[in-house]
CSV table of C-alpha atoms in Angstrom, one decimal:
chain,number,residue,atom,x,y,z
A,1,MET,CA,57.7,23.4,37.7
A,2,ASP,CA,54.5,23.2,39.6
A,3,LYS,CA,53.7,26.9,39.9
A,4,VAL,CA,52.6,29.7,37.6
A,5,ILE,CA,55.5,32.0,36.6
A,6,THR,CA,54.6,35.6,36.0
A,7,VAL,CA,56.8,38.0,34.0
A,8,SER,CA,56.5,41.7,34.5
A,9,ARG,CA,58.8,43.7,32.2
A,10,GLU,CA,60.0,47.1,31.1
A,11,PHE,CA,59.2,47.6,27.4
A,12,GLY,CA,62.1,46.5,25.3
A,13,SER,CA,63.9,44.5,28.1
A,14,GLY,CA,63.2,41.1,26.6
A,15,GLY,CA,60.6,40.0,29.2
A,16,ARG,CA,58.2,38.5,26.6
A,17,GLU,CA,61.1,36.5,25.0
A,18,LEU,CA,62.2,35.3,28.4
A,19,GLY,CA,58.6,34.1,29.2
A,20,VAL,CA,58.4,32.2,25.9
A,21,ARG,CA,61.7,30.5,26.6
A,22,LEU,CA,60.8,29.6,30.2
A,23,ALA,CA,57.5,28.1,28.9
A,24,GLU,CA,59.5,26.1,26.3
A,25,HIS,CA,62.0,24.9,28.9
A,26,PHE,CA,59.3,23.6,31.3
A,27,GLY,CA,56.9,22.5,28.6
A,28,ILE,CA,54.1,24.6,29.9
A,29,PRO,CA,51.6,27.0,28.3
A,30,PHE,CA,52.6,30.6,27.6
A,31,TYR,CA,50.1,33.5,27.7
A,32,ASP,CA,50.6,37.1,26.7
A,33,LYS,CA,48.3,38.8,24.1
A,34,GLU,CA,46.5,35.6,23.3
A,35,LEU,CA,45.1,35.9,26.8
A,36,ILE,CA,42.9,38.8,25.6
A,37,SER,CA,40.8,36.7,23.1
A,38,MET,CA,40.7,33.8,25.6
A,39,ALA,CA,39.4,36.0,28.4
A,40,ALA,CA,36.9,37.8,26.1
A,41,ASP,CA,35.5,34.4,25.1
A,42,HIS,CA,35.4,33.3,28.7
A,43,ALA,CA,33.6,36.5,29.8
A,44,ASP,CA,31.3,36.5,26.7
A,45,MET,CA,32.5,40.0,25.9
A,46,ALA,CA,33.7,41.5,22.6
A,47,GLU,CA,37.4,40.9,22.0
A,48,THR,CA,37.8,44.5,20.6
A,49,ALA,CA,36.8,45.8,24.0
A,50,PHE,CA,39.6,43.7,25.7
A,51,GLN,CA,42.1,44.9,23.1
A,52,HIS,CA,41.1,48.5,23.6
A,53,TYR,CA,41.5,48.4,27.3
A,54,ASP,CA,44.5,46.1,27.5
A,55,GLU,CA,46.7,47.4,30.3
A,56,LYS,CA,45.0,50.8,30.1
A,57,LEU,CA,43.5,53.0,32.8
A,58,PRO,CA,39.8,54.1,32.8
A,59,ASP,CA,39.4,57.3,30.7
A,60,MET,CA,36.2,59.3,31.3
A,61,HIS,CA,37.0,61.3,28.1
A,62,ASP,CA,37.0,58.1,26.1
A,63,PRO,CA,33.5,57.5,24.7
A,64,LEU,CA,34.0,53.7,24.9
A,65,ASP,CA,34.8,53.9,28.6
A,66,ARG,CA,31.4,55.6,29.2
A,67,HIS,CA,29.8,52.2,28.6
A,68,TYR,CA,28.8,51.2,32.1
A,69,TYR,CA,27.6,48.0,33.5
A,70,ASN,CA,24.8,48.6,36.1
A,71,PRO,CA,24.4,45.4,38.1
A,72,PHE,CA,21.9,46.9,40.6
A,73,SER,CA,21.3,50.6,40.0
A,74,ALA,CA,23.0,53.7,38.6
A,75,VAL,CA,24.8,54.0,42.0
A,76,TYR,CA,26.9,51.0,41.1
A,77,LYS,CA,28.2,52.1,37.7
A,78,VAL,CA,31.3,50.2,36.7
A,79,PRO,CA,33.5,51.6,33.9
A,80,MET,CA,34.1,49.2,31.0
A,81,SER,CA,37.9,49.2,31.7
A,82,ASP,CA,37.2,48.0,35.2
A,83,GLN,CA,34.9,45.3,33.9
A,84,ILE,CA,37.7,44.1,31.5
A,85,PHE,CA,40.2,44.0,34.4
A,86,VAL,CA,37.9,41.9,36.6
A,87,ALA,CA,37.1,39.5,33.7
A,88,GLN,CA,40.7,39.2,32.7
A,89,SER,CA,41.8,38.6,36.4
A,90,SER,CA,39.1,35.9,36.8
A,91,PHE,CA,40.4,34.2,33.7
A,92,ILE,CA,44.0,34.4,34.9
A,93,ARG,CA,43.0,32.7,38.1
A,94,ARG,CA,41.2,30.0,36.1
A,95,LEU,CA,44.3,29.4,34.0
A,96,ALA,CA,46.4,29.0,37.2
A,97,GLU,CA,43.9,26.5,38.6
A,98,GLN,CA,44.5,24.4,35.5
A,99,GLY,CA,48.2,24.1,36.2
A,100,PRO,CA,51.6,25.7,35.7
A,101,CYS,CA,52.0,28.2,32.9
A,102,VAL,CA,53.8,31.5,32.1
A,103,ILE,CA,51.8,34.7,32.1
A,104,VAL,CA,53.3,38.0,30.9
A,105,GLY,CA,52.0,41.3,32.3
A,106,ARG,CA,48.3,42.1,33.1
A,107,CYS,CA,49.1,42.4,36.8
A,108,ALA,CA,49.2,38.6,37.1
A,109,ASP,CA,51.8,38.8,39.8
A,110,ARG,CA,49.1,40.5,42.0
A,111,VAL,CA,46.1,38.7,40.7
A,112,LEU,CA,47.6,35.3,41.7
A,113,THR,CA,48.6,34.6,45.3
A,114,ASP,CA,50.9,31.6,44.8
A,115,SER,CA,53.0,32.4,41.7
A,116,VAL,CA,56.7,32.9,41.1
A,117,ASN,CA,57.0,36.5,40.0
A,118,LEU,CA,59.9,37.8,37.9
A,119,PHE,CA,60.6,41.4,36.8
A,120,ILE,CA,62.9,42.1,33.8
A,121,TYR,CA,64.4,45.5,33.3
A,122,ALA,CA,67.3,47.2,31.5
A,123,LYS,CA,68.9,50.6,31.0
A,124,MET,CA,67.2,52.8,28.4
A,125,LYS,CA,70.1,52.7,26.0
A,126,ASP,CA,70.0,48.8,26.0
A,127,ARG,CA,66.2,48.8,25.5
A,128,VAL,CA,66.4,51.3,22.6
A,129,LYS,CA,69.2,49.2,21.0
A,130,ARG,CA,67.2,46.0,21.3
A,131,MET,CA,64.0,47.5,19.9
A,132,VAL,CA,65.8,49.1,17.0
A,133,SER,CA,67.4,45.8,16.2
A,134,LEU,CA,63.9,44.3,16.1
A,135,GLU,CA,62.5,47.2,14.1
A,136,PRO,CA,65.4,48.5,12.0
A,137,GLU,CA,63.3,51.2,10.3
A,138,ALA,CA,62.6,52.8,13.7
A,139,ASP,CA,64.3,56.1,14.7
A,140,PRO,CA,66.2,55.7,18.0
A,141,GLN,CA,64.8,58.9,19.5
A,142,GLU,CA,61.2,58.1,18.6
A,143,MET,CA,61.8,54.6,20.0
A,144,GLU,CA,62.9,56.0,23.3
A,145,LYS,CA,59.7,58.1,23.4
A,146,ARG,CA,57.7,55.1,22.7
A,147,ILE,CA,59.4,53.0,25.4
A,148,ARG,CA,58.9,55.8,28.0
A,149,GLU,CA,55.2,56.0,27.0
A,150,VAL,CA,54.6,52.3,27.3
A,151,ASP,CA,56.4,52.1,30.6
A,152,ARG,CA,54.4,55.0,32.0
A,153,LYS,CA,51.1,53.3,31.0
A,154,ARG,CA,52.1,50.0,32.5
A,155,LYS,CA,53.2,51.7,35.7
A,156,ASP,CA,50.0,53.7,36.0
A,157,TYR,CA,47.8,50.7,35.2
A,158,TYR,CA,49.6,48.4,37.7
A,159,GLN,CA,49.4,51.0,40.5
A,160,TYR,CA,45.7,51.8,39.7
A,161,TYR,CA,44.6,48.2,39.8
A,162,THR,CA,46.9,46.7,42.5
A,163,GLY,CA,47.9,49.6,44.7
A,164,ALA,CA,51.5,48.4,44.4
A,165,GLN,CA,54.5,50.0,42.8
A,166,TRP,CA,55.4,48.5,39.4
A,167,GLY,CA,59.1,47.5,39.2
A,168,ARG,CA,59.7,47.7,42.9
A,169,ALA,CA,62.0,44.8,43.9
A,170,GLN,CA,60.0,43.9,47.0
A,171,ASN,CA,57.0,43.0,44.8
A,172,TYR,CA,58.8,40.2,42.9
A,173,HIS,CA,60.8,37.1,43.8
A,174,LEU,CA,63.5,37.8,41.2
A,175,CYS,CA,64.5,41.0,39.4
A,176,VAL,CA,67.0,40.6,36.5
A,177,GLU,CA,68.7,43.3,34.4
A,178,SER,CA,68.8,42.1,30.8
A,179,GLY,CA,71.2,44.8,29.4
A,180,LEU,CA,74.3,43.2,30.8
A,181,VAL,CA,73.5,39.5,30.3
A,182,GLY,CA,70.8,39.5,27.6
A,183,VAL,CA,67.8,37.2,27.6
A,184,ASP,CA,70.1,34.2,27.8
A,185,GLY,CA,71.6,35.4,31.1
A,186,CYS,CA,68.1,36.2,32.4
A,187,LEU,CA,67.0,32.7,31.5
A,188,ARG,CA,70.0,31.2,33.3
A,189,ALA,CA,69.3,33.3,36.4
A,190,ALA,CA,65.6,32.4,36.4
A,191,LEU,CA,66.3,28.7,36.0
A,192,ALA,CA,68.9,28.9,38.8
A,193,TYR,CA,66.4,30.6,41.1
A,194,LEU,CA,63.8,28.0,40.3
A,195,GLY,CA,66.3,25.2,41.1
A,196,GLU,CA,66.9,24.1,37.5
A,197,ASN,CA,70.3,23.6,36.0
């Protein structure tokens, strides 16, 4: 594999697990939440700020998002959430320059121009079942609410920062539904698409 693989995913579809397994198969680095601390270090910004704004839209009612960066004058105020997105995007491009890797989320499919972009999705009942199996103490109805909320935030964040529609097949090279075939089937489909046996 000589390209970066990006994995966008509906919450609970197994996209992160697929990313880990693809990275293991190809022997390349895997980046998801660890990208936050790495990008914060690279940008010389507080990791807590990156964590607070991870895949979140600017919120003018949030006192933390009122911290502005004024590069020239008050006319050019940039919300902290936008600064975080720019810093994270810059770091994603830097990782891609270093060689092949797998990056989950964070609009990497739009930040990079020469990556293989996957989208993993599943029916709600399959995602609830999967998440409850991972968190047995969770109430299925509460889990469904959580899934819907996370998906809504991801969709809004993606559209705000890229102008593209999250989950739309035309935005990805391969879309795979994990409910029917599981992560194993998604892995086989991705490897077949990438020309691996």
